[in-house]
Short mmCIF file of C-alpha atoms and ligand atoms in Angstrom, two decimals:
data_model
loop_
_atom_site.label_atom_id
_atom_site.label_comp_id
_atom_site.label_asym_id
_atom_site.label_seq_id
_atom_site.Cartn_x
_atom_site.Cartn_y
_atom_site.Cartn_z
CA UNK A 1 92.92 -108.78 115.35
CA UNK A 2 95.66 -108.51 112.87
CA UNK A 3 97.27 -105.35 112.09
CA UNK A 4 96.05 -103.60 108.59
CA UNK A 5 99.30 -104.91 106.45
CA UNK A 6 98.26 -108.33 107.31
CA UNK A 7 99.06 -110.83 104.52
CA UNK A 8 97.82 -114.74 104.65
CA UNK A 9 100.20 -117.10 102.48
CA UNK A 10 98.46 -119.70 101.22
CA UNK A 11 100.67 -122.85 99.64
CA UNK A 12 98.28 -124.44 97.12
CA UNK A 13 95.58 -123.29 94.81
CA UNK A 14 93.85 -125.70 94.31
CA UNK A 15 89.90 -125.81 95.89
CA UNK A 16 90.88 -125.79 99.29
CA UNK A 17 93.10 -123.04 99.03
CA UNK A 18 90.21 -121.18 97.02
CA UNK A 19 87.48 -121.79 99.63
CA UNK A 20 90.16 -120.61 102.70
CA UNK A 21 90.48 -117.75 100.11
CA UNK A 22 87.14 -117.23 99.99
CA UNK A 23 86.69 -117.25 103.95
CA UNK A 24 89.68 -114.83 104.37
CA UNK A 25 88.13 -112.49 102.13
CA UNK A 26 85.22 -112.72 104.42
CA UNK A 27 87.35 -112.14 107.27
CA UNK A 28 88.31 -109.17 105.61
CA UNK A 29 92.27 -110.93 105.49
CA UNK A 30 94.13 -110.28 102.82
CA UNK A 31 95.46 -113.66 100.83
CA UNK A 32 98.30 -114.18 98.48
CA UNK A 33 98.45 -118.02 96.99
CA UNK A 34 101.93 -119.66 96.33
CA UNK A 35 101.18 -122.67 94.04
CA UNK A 36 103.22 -124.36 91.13
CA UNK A 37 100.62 -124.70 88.54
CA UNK A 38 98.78 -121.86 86.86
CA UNK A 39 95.56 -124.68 86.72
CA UNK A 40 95.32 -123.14 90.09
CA UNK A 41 91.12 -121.93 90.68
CA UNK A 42 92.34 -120.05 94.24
CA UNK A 43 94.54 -117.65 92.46
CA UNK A 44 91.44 -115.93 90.84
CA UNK A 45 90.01 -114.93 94.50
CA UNK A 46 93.27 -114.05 96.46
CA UNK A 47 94.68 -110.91 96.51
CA UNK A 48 98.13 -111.62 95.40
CA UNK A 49 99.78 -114.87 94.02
CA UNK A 50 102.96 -116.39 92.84
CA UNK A 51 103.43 -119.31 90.24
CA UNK A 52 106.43 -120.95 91.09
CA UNK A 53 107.90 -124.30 91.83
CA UNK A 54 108.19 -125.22 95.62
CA UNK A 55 111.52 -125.22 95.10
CA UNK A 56 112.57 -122.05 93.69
CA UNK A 57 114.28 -120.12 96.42
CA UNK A 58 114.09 -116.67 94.41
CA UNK A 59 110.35 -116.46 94.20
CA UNK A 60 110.03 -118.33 97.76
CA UNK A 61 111.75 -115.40 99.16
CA UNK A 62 109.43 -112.84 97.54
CA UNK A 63 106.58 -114.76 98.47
CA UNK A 64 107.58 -114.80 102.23
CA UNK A 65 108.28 -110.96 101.78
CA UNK A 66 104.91 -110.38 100.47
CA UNK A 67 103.08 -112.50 103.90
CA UNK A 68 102.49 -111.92 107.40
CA UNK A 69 101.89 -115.61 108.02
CA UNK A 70 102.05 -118.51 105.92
CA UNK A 71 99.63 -121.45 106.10
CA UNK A 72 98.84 -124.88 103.55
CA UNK A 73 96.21 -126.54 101.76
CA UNK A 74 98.17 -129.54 101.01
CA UNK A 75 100.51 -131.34 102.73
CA UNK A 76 103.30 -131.99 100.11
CA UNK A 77 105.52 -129.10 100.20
CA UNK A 78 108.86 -130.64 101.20
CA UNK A 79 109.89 -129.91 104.40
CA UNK A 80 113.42 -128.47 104.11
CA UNK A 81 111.81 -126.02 102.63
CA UNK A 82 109.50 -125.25 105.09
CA UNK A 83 111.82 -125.24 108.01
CA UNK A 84 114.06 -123.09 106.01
CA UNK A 85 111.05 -120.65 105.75
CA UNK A 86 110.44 -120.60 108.88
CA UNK A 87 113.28 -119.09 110.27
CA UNK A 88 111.94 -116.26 109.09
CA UNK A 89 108.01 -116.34 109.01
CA UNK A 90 105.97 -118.20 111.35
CA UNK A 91 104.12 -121.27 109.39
CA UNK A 92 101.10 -123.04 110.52
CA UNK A 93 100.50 -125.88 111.56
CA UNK A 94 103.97 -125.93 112.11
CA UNK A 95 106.42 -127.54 109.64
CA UNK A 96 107.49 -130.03 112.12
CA UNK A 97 104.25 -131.74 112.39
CA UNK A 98 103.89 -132.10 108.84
CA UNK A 99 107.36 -134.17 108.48
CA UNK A 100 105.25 -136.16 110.99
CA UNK A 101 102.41 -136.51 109.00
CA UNK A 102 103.56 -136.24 105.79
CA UNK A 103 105.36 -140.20 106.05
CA UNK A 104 103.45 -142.49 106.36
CA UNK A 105 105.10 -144.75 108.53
CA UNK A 106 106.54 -141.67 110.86
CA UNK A 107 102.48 -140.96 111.27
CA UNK A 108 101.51 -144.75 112.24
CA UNK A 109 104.92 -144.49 114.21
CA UNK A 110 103.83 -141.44 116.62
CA UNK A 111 99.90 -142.70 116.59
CA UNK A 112 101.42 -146.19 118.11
CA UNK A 113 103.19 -144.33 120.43
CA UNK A 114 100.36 -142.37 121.85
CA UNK A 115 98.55 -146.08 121.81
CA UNK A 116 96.52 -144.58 119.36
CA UNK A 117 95.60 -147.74 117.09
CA UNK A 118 96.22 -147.93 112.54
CA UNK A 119 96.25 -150.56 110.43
CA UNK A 120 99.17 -153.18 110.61
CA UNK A 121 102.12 -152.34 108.70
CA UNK A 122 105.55 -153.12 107.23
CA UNK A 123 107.98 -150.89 105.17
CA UNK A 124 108.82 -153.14 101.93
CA UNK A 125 111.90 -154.26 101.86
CA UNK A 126 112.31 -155.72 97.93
CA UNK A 127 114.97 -158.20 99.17
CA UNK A 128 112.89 -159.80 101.91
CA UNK A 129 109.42 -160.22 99.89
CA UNK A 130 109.62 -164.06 100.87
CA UNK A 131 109.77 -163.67 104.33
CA UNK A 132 106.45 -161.46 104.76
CA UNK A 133 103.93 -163.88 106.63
CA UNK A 134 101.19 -164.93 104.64
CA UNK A 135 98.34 -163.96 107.20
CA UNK A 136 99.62 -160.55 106.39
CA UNK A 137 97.43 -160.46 103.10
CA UNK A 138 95.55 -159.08 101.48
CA UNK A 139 98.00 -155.59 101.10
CA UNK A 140 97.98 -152.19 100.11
CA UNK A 141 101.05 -150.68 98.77
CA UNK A 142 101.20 -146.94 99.28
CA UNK A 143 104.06 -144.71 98.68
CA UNK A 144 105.73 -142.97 101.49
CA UNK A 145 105.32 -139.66 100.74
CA UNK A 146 103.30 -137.90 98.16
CA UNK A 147 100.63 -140.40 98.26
CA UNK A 148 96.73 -138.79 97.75
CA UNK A 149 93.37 -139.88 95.56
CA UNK A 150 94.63 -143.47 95.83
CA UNK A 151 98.00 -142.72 93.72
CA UNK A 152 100.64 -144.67 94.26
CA UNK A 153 98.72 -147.60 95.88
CA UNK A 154 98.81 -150.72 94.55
CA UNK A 155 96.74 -154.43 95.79
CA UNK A 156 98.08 -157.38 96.34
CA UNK A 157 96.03 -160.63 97.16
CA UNK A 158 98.56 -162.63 98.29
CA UNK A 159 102.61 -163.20 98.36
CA UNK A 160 103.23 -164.60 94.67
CA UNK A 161 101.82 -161.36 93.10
CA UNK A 162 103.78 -158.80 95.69
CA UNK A 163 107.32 -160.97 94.73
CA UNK A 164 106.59 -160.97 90.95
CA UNK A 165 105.74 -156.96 91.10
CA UNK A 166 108.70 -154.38 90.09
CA UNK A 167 108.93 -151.69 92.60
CA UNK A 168 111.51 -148.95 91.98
CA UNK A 169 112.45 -148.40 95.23
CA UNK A 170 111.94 -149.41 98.98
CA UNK A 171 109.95 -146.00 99.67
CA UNK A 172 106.85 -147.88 99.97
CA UNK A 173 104.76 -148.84 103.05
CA UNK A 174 102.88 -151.74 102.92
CA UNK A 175 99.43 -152.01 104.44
CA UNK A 176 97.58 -155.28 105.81
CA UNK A 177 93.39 -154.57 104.26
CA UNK A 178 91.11 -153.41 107.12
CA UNK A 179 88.19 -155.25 106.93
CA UNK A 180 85.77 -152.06 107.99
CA UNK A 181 82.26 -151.87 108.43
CA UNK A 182 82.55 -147.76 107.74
CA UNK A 183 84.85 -145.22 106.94
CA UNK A 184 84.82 -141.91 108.98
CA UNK A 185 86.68 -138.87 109.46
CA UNK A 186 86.98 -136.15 112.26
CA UNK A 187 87.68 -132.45 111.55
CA UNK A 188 88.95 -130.39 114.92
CA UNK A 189 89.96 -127.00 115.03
CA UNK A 190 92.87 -126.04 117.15
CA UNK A 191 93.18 -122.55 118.41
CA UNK A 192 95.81 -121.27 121.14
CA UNK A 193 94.18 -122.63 123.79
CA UNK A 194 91.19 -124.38 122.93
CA UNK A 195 90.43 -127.41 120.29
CA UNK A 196 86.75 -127.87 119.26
CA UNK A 197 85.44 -130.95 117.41
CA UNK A 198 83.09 -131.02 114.50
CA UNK A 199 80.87 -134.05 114.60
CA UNK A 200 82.16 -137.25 112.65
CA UNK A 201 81.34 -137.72 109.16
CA UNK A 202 81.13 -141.14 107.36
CA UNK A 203 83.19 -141.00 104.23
CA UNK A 204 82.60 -143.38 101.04
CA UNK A 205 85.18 -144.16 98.86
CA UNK A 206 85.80 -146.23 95.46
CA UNK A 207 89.13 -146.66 93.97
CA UNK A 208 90.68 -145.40 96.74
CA UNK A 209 88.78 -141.75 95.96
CA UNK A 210 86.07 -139.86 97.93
CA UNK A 211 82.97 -140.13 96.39
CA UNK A 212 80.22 -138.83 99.10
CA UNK A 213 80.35 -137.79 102.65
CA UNK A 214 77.51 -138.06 104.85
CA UNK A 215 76.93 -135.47 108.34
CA UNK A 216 76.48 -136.97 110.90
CA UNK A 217 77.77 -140.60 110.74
CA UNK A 218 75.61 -143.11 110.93
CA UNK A 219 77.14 -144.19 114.62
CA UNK A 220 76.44 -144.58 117.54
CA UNK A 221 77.01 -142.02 120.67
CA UNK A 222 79.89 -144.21 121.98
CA UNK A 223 81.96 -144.26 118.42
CA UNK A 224 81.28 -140.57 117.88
CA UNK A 225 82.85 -139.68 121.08
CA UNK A 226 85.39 -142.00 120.67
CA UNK A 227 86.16 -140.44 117.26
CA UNK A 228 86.21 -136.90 118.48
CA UNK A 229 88.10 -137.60 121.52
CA UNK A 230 91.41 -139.16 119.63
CA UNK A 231 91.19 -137.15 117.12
CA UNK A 232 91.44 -134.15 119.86
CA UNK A 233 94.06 -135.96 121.55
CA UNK A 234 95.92 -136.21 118.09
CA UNK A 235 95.74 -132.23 118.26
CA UNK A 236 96.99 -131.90 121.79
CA UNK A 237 99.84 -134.22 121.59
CA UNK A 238 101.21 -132.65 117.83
CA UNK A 239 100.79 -129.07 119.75
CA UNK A 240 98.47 -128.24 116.57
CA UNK A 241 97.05 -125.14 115.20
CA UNK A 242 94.88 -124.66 112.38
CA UNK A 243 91.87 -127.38 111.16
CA UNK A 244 93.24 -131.05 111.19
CA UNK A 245 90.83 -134.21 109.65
CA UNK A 246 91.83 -137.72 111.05
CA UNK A 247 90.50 -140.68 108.79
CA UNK A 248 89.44 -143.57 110.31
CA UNK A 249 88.53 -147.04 109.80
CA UNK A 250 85.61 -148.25 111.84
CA UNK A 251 85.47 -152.26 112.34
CA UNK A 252 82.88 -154.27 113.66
CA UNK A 253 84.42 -154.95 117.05
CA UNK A 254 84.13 -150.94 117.41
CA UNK A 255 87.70 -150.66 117.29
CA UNK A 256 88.56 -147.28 115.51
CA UNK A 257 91.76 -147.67 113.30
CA UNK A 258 93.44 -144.35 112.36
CA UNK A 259 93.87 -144.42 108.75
CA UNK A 260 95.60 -141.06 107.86
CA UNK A 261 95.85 -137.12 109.48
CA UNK A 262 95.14 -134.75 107.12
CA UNK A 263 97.22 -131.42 108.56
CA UNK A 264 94.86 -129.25 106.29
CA UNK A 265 91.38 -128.89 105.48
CA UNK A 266 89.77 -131.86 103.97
CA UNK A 267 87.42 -132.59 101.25
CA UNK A 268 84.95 -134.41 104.02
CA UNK A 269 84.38 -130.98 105.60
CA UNK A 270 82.88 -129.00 102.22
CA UNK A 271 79.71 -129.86 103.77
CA UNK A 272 80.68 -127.87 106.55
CA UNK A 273 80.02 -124.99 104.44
CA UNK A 274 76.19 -125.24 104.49
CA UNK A 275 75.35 -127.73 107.28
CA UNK A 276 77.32 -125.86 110.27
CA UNK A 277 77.94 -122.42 111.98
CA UNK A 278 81.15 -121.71 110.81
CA UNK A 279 82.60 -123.81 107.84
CA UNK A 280 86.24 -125.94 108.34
CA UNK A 281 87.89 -123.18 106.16
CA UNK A 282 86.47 -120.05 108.05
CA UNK A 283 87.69 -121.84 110.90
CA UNK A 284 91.24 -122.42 109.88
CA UNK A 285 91.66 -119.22 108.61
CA UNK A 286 90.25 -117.95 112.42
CA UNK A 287 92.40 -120.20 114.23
CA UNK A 288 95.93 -119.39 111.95
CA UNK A 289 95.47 -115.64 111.77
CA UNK A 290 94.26 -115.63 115.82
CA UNK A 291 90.66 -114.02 115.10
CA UNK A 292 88.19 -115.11 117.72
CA UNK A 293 87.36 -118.92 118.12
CA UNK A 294 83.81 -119.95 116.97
CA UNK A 295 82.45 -123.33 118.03
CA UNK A 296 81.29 -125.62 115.58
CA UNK A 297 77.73 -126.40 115.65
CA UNK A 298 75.86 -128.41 112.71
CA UNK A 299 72.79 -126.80 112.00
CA UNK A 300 71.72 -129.63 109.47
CA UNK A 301 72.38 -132.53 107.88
CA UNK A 302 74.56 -133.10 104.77
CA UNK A 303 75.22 -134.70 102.01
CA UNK A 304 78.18 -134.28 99.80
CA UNK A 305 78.57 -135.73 96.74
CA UNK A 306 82.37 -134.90 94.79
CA UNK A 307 82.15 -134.16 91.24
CA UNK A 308 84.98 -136.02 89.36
CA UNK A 309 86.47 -135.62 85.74
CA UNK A 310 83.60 -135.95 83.04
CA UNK A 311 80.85 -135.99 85.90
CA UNK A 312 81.20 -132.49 86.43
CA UNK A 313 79.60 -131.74 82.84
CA UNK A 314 76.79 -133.78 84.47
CA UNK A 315 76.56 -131.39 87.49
CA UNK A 316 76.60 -128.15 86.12
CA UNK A 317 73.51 -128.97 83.89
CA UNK A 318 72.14 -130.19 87.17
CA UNK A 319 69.40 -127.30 88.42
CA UNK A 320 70.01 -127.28 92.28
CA UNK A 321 67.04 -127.03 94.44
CA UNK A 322 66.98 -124.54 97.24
CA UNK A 323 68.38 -127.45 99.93
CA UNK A 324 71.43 -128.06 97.23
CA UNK A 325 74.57 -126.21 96.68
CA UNK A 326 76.83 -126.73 93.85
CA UNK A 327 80.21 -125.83 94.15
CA UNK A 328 82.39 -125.44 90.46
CA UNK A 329 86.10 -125.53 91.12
CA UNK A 330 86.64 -123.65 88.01
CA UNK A 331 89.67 -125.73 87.14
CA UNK A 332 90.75 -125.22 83.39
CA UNK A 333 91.89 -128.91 82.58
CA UNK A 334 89.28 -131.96 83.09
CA UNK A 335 90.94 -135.37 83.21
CA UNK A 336 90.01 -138.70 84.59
CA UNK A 337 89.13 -138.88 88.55
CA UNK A 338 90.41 -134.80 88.87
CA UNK A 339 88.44 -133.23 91.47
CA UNK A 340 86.35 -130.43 89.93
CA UNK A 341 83.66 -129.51 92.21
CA UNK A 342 80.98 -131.20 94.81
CA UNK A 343 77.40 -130.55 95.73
CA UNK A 344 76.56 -130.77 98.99
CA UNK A 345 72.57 -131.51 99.80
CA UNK A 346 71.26 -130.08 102.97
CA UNK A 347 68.13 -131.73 105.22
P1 AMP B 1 94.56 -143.31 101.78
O1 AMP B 1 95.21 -142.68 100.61
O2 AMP B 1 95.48 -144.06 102.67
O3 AMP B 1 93.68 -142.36 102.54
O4 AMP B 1 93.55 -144.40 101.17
C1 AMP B 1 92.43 -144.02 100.40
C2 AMP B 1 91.31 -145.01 100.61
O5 AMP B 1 91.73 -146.34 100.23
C3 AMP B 1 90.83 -145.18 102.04
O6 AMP B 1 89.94 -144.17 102.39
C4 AMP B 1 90.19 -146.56 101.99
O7 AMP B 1 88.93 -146.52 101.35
C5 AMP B 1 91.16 -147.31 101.10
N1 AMP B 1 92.22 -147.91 101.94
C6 AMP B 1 93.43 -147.39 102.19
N2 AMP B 1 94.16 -148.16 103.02
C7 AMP B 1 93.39 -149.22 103.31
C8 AMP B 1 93.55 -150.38 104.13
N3 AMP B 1 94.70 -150.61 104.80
N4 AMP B 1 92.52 -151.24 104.20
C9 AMP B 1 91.37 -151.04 103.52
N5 AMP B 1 91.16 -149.97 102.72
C10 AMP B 1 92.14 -149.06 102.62
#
């Protein structure tokens, strides 16, 4: 049990960090958010924050003065500053694992290596469009790094179109389209010595965004084991603590492509927070601050719907039947696509 004093940092605050807020507070942990927007919903829950840019080392050092621990709900924070950090205040997951993760060809690089299957790939190389093999198309171009909600990506049906197209740079990776039959995505929770598995959800996407999430997938024993079982071998390999989400691409053949690693709580688990036990966040904030590990057991089924830009006018005039939870981000600024809450329907 941590001590009294115990402080959770929190980097981000946006609604993940305000739902692991929300679980810490439950926990009876106290929370202080670091984030670099004051649009920031978790900074109204915690009990301390900080506004300041990721890169200002003045109020980086109060903040790690302030913490016990210091965790993330995003991924994005770059890492020199995090290893910096961490010289003097353990981090988790740990920083290296997120320069893993956090490029996306070092992530496809170490899932190859552990003969864990992803889609095909190339890193663009402007000067040697013409030589990319035409079987290799359709493409997606992502960025590198920084990459999330489908920005930064870019289609391309064929080779004319990715030659004619004015990239700024080489940081791009460039994706051969997975033909899937379903998306779905794996949360695990890794404490000291155990990892436990939530059941797979199947994801739906448009533009490149999350739209609904559905618990359990609608797959069969084999997959869902298969699922569960990389994604815990993910966890074992990175030496991971915290909640992780892998992202998968299912295709007909059964093969299971990795798509991306979340190192973070992910939007596919909000249903976890009225269809299971103990919710993704409560269990990330149990497995960072090393409070007693609680299996994951779905006690229904879910539904989760995300409510995006406008829509969310649409949902909170909504009245939500006693199987339906509504969850407002309470972000200030609405624009197009912005996550601003989700409803999750339980059966
Ligand atoms: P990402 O940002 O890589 O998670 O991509 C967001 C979404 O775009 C995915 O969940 C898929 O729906 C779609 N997508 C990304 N990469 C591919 C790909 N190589 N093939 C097909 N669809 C993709």
């Amino acid at each position: 049990m941590p001590s009294k004093n115990f402080v959770l940092g929190i980097f981000g605050g946006g609604q993940l960090g305000k739902l692991l807020t929300i679980a810490a507070k439950k926990l009876k942990i106290k929370t202080c958010i670091y984030t670099n927007s004051i649009d920031s919903p978790a900074i109204y829950y915690a009990d301390d924050f900080i506004i300041g840019s990721y890169l200002d080392k003045k109020k980086l050092n109060i903040f790690i003065k302030k913490v016990s621990i210091i965790t993330f709900e995003f991924e994005n924070i770059p890492f020199s500053i995090l290893k910096n950090l961490e010289k003097n205040i353990p981090i988790f997951p740990k920083p290296e694992i997120l320069r893993t993760l956090q490029n996306r060809i070092s992530e496809k690089f170490f899932l190859n290596n552990i003969k864990i299957k992803t889609t095909k790939f190339k890193k663009l190389k402007r000067n040697k469009l013409k030589f990319l093999d035409n079987n290799f198309f359709p493409i997606l171009a992502k960025t590198i790094n920084f990459g999330y909600d489908g920005k930064g990506q870019t289609f391309f049906k064929n080779k004319s179109e990715i030659i004619k197209h004015k990239f700024p740079n080489d940081q791009y990776i460039l994706e051969k389209i997975v033909n899937f039959t379903k998306e779905i995505s794996v949360i695990i929770v890794a404490y000291e010595n155990k990892i436990f598995a939530y059941e797979p959800i199947e994801n739906l996407h448009s533009e490149q965004i999350l739209r609904q999430s559905i618990s359990p997938a609608r797959i069969n024993s084999n997959i869902n084991e298969k699922a569960k079982t990389i994604a815990i071998r993910i966890a074992k390999r990175l030496n991971y603590r915290g909640v992780m989400c892998v992202e998968y691409f299912l295709k007909k053949n059964g093969d299971l492509l990795v798509n991306e690693i979340a190192p973070r709580v992910h939007n596919s688990g909000h249903l976890t927070l009225d269809s299971y036990n103990v919710s993704q966040f409560e269990s990330h904030i149990r497995s960072v601050c090393n409070l007693q590990p609680i299996q994951p057991k779905k006690i229904k089924n879910a539904v989760m719907k995300n409510a995006l830009g406008k829509n969310i006018y649409k949902f909170r005039e909504r009245k939500s039947s006693n199987k339906e939870f509504f969850y407002d981000y309470g972000k200030m600024y609405v624009t197009e696509k912005r996550k601003l809450g989700h409803l999750t329907k339980v059966y």
